[in-house]
Short mmCIF file of N, CA and C and ligand atoms in Angstrom, two decimals:
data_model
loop_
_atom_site.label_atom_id
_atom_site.label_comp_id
_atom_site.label_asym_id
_atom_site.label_seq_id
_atom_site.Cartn_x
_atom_site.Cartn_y
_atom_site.Cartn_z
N UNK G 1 -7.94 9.82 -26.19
CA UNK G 1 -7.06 10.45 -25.17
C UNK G 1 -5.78 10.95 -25.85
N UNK G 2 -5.16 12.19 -25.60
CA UNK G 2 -4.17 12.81 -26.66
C UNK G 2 -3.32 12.24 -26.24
N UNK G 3 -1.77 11.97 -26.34
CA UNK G 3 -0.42 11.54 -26.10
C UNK G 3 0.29 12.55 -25.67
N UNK G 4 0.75 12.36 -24.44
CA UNK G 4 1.78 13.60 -24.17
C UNK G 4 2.84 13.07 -24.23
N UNK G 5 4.54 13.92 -23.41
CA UNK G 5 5.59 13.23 -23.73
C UNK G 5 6.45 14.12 -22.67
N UNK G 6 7.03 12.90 -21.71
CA UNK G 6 7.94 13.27 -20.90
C UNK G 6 8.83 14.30 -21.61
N UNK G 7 9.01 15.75 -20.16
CA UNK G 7 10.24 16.31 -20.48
C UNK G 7 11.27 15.80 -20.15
N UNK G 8 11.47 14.56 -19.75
CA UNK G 8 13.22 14.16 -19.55
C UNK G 8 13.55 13.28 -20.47
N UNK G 9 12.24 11.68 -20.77
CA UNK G 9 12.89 11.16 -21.35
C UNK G 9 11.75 10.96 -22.64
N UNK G 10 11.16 11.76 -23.18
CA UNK G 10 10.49 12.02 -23.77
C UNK G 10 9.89 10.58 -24.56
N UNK G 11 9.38 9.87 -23.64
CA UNK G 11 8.40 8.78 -23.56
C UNK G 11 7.15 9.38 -23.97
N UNK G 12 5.97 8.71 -24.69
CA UNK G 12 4.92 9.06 -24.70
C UNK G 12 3.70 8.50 -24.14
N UNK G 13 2.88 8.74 -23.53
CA UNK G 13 2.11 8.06 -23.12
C UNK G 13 0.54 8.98 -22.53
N UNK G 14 -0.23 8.29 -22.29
CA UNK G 14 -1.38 8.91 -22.14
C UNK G 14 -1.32 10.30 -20.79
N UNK G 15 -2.16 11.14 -20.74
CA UNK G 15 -2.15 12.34 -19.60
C UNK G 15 -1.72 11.80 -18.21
N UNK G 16 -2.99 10.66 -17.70
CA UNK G 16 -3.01 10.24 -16.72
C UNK G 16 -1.75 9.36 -16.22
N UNK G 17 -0.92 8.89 -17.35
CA UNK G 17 -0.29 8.25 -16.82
C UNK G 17 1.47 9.06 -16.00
N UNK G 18 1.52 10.71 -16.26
CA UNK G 18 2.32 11.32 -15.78
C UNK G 18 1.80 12.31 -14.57
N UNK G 19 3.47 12.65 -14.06
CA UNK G 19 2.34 14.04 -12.84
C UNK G 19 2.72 14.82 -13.90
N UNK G 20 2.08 15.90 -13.59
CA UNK G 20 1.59 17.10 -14.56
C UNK G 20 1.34 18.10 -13.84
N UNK G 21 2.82 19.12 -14.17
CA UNK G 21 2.86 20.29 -13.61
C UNK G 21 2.58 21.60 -14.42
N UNK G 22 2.45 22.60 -13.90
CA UNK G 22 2.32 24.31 -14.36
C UNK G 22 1.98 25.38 -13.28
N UNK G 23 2.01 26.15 -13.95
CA UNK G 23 2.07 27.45 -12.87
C UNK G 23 0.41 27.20 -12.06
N UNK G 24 0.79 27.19 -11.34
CA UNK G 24 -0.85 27.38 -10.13
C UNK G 24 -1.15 28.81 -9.65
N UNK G 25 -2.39 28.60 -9.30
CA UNK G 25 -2.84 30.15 -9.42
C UNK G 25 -2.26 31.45 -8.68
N UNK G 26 -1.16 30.91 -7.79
CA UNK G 26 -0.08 31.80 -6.82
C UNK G 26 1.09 32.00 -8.19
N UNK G 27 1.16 31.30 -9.13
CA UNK G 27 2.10 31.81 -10.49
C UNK G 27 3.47 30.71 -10.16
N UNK G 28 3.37 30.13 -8.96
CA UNK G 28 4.07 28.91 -8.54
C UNK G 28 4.02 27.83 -9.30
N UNK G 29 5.05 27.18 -9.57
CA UNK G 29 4.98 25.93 -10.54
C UNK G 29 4.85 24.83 -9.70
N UNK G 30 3.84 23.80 -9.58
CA UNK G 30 3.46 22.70 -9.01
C UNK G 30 2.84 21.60 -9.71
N UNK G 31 2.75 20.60 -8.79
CA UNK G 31 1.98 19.75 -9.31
C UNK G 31 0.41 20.29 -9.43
N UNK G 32 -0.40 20.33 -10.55
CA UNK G 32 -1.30 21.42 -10.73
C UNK G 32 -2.40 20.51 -11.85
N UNK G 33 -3.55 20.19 -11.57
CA UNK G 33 -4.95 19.81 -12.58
C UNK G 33 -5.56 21.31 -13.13
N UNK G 34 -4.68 22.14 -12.86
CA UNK G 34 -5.69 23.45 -13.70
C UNK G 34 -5.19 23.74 -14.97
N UNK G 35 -5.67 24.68 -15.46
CA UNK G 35 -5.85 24.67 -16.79
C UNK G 35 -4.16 25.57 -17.27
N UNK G 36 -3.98 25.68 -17.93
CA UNK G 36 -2.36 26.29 -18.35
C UNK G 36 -1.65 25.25 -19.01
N UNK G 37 -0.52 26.01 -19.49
CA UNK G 37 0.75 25.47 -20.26
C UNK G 37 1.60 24.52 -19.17
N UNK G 38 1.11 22.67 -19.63
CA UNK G 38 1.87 22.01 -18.84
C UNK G 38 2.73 21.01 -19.36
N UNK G 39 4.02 20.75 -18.41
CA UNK G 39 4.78 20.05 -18.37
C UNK G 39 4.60 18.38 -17.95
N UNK G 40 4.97 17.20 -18.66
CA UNK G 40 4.61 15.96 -17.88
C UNK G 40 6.19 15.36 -17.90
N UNK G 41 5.75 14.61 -16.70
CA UNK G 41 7.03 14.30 -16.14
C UNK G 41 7.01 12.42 -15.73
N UNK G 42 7.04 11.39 -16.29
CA UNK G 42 7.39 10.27 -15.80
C UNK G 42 7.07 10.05 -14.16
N UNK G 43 6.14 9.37 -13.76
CA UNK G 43 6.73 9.22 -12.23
C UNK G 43 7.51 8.40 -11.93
N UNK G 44 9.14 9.00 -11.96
CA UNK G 44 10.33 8.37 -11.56
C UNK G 44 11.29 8.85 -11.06
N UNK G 45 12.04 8.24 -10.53
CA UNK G 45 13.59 9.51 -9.98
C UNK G 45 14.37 9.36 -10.85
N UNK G 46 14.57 8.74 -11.85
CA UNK G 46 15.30 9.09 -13.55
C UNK G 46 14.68 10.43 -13.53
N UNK G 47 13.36 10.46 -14.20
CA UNK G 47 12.86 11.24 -15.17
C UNK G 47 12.78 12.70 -13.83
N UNK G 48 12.50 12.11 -12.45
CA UNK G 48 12.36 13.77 -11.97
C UNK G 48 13.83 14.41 -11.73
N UNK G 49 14.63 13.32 -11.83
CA UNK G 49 16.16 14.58 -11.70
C UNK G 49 16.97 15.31 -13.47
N UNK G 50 16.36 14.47 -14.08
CA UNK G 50 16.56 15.17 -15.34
C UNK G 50 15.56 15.78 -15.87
N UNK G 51 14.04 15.88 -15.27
CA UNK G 51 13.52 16.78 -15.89
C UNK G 51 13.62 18.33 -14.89
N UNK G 52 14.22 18.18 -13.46
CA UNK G 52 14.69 19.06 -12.91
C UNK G 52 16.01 20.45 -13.23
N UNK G 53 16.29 19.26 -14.12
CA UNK G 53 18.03 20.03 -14.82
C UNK G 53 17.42 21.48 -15.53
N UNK G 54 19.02 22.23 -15.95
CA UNK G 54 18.44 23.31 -15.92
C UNK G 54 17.77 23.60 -17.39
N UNK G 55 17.22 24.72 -17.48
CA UNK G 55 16.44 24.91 -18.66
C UNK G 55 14.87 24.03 -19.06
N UNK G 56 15.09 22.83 -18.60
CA UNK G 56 14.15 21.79 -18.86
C UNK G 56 12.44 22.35 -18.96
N UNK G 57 12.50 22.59 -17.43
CA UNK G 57 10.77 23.48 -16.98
C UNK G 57 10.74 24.32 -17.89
N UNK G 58 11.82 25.24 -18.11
CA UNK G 58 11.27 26.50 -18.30
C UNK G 58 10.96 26.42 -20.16
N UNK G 59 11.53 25.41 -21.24
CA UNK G 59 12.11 24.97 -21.92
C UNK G 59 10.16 24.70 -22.50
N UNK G 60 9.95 23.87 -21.43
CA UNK G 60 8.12 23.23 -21.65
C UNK G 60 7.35 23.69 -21.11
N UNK G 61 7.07 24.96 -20.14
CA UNK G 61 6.40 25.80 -19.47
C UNK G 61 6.21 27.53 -20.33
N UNK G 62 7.70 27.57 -20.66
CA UNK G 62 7.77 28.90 -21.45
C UNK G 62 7.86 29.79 -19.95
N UNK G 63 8.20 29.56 -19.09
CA UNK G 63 8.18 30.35 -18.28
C UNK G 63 9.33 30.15 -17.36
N UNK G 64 10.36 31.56 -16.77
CA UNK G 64 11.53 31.22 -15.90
C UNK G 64 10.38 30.64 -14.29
N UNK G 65 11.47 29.62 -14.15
CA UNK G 65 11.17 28.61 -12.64
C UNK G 65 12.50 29.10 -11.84
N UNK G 66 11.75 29.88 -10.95
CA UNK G 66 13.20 30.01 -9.69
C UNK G 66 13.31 28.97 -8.88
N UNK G 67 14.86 29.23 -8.83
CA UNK G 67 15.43 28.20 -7.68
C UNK G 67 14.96 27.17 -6.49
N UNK G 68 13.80 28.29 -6.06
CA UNK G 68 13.37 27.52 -4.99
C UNK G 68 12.27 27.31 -5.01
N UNK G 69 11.48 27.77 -6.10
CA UNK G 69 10.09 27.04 -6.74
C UNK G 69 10.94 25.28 -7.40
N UNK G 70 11.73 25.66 -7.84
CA UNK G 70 12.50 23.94 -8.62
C UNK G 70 12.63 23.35 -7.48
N UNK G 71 13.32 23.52 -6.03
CA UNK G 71 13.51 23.39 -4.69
C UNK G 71 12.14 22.07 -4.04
N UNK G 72 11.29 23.32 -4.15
CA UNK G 72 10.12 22.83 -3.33
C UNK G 72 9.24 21.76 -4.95
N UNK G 73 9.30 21.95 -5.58
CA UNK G 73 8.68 21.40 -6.51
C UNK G 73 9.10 19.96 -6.82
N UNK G 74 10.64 19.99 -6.70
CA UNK G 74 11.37 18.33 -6.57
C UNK G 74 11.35 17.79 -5.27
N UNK G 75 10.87 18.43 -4.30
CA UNK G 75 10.56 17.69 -3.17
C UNK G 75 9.37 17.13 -2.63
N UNK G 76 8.26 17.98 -3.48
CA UNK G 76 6.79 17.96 -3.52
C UNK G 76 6.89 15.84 -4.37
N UNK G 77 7.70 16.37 -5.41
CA UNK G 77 8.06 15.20 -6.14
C UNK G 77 8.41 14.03 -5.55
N UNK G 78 9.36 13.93 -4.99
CA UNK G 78 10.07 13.07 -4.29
C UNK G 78 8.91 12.54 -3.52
N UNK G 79 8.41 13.03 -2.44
CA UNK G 79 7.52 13.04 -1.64
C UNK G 79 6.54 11.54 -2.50
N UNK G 80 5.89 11.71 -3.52
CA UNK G 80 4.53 11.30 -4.18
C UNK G 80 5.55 9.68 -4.62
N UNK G 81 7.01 9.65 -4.82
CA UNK G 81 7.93 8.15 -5.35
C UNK G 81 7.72 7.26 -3.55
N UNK G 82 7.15 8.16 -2.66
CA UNK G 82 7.62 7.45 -1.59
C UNK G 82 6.36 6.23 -1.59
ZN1 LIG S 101 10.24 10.13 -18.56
#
């Protein structure tokens, strides 16, 4: 199993053990199992408000994340800590 590594606190640990986002097939950045350039993120509210900060996504995606794709995407987040 390869090692990935949080974008906030750049922990490493196996795939499954992060959510794992990228652009989904609307070009929307989400929580996403398809295939593309992805980001893993800790499931925590440490790691999702600093991997929210700016530059971060776009930093491990290679791709600009608007405002309110980051918006709905940290709330999608939030949502899954409950
Ligand atoms: Zn982390």
């Amino acid at each position: 199993m390869p090692e990935r590594t949080c974008i906030a606190c750049k922990r490493k640990s196996d795939q499954g053990f992060f959510w794992r986002v990228a652009r989904d097939l609307e070009g929307r950045v989400a929580l996403w199992k398809g295939l593309g350039r992805s980001a893993y993120i800790c499931p925590s509210a440490d790691c999702l408000e600093k991997a929210m900060g700016k530059g971060r996504l776009e930093r491990a995606l290679k791709c600009p994340v608007g405002e309110e794709n980051r918006r709905i995407l940290r709330e999608e987040l939030i949502c899954k800590l409950r």
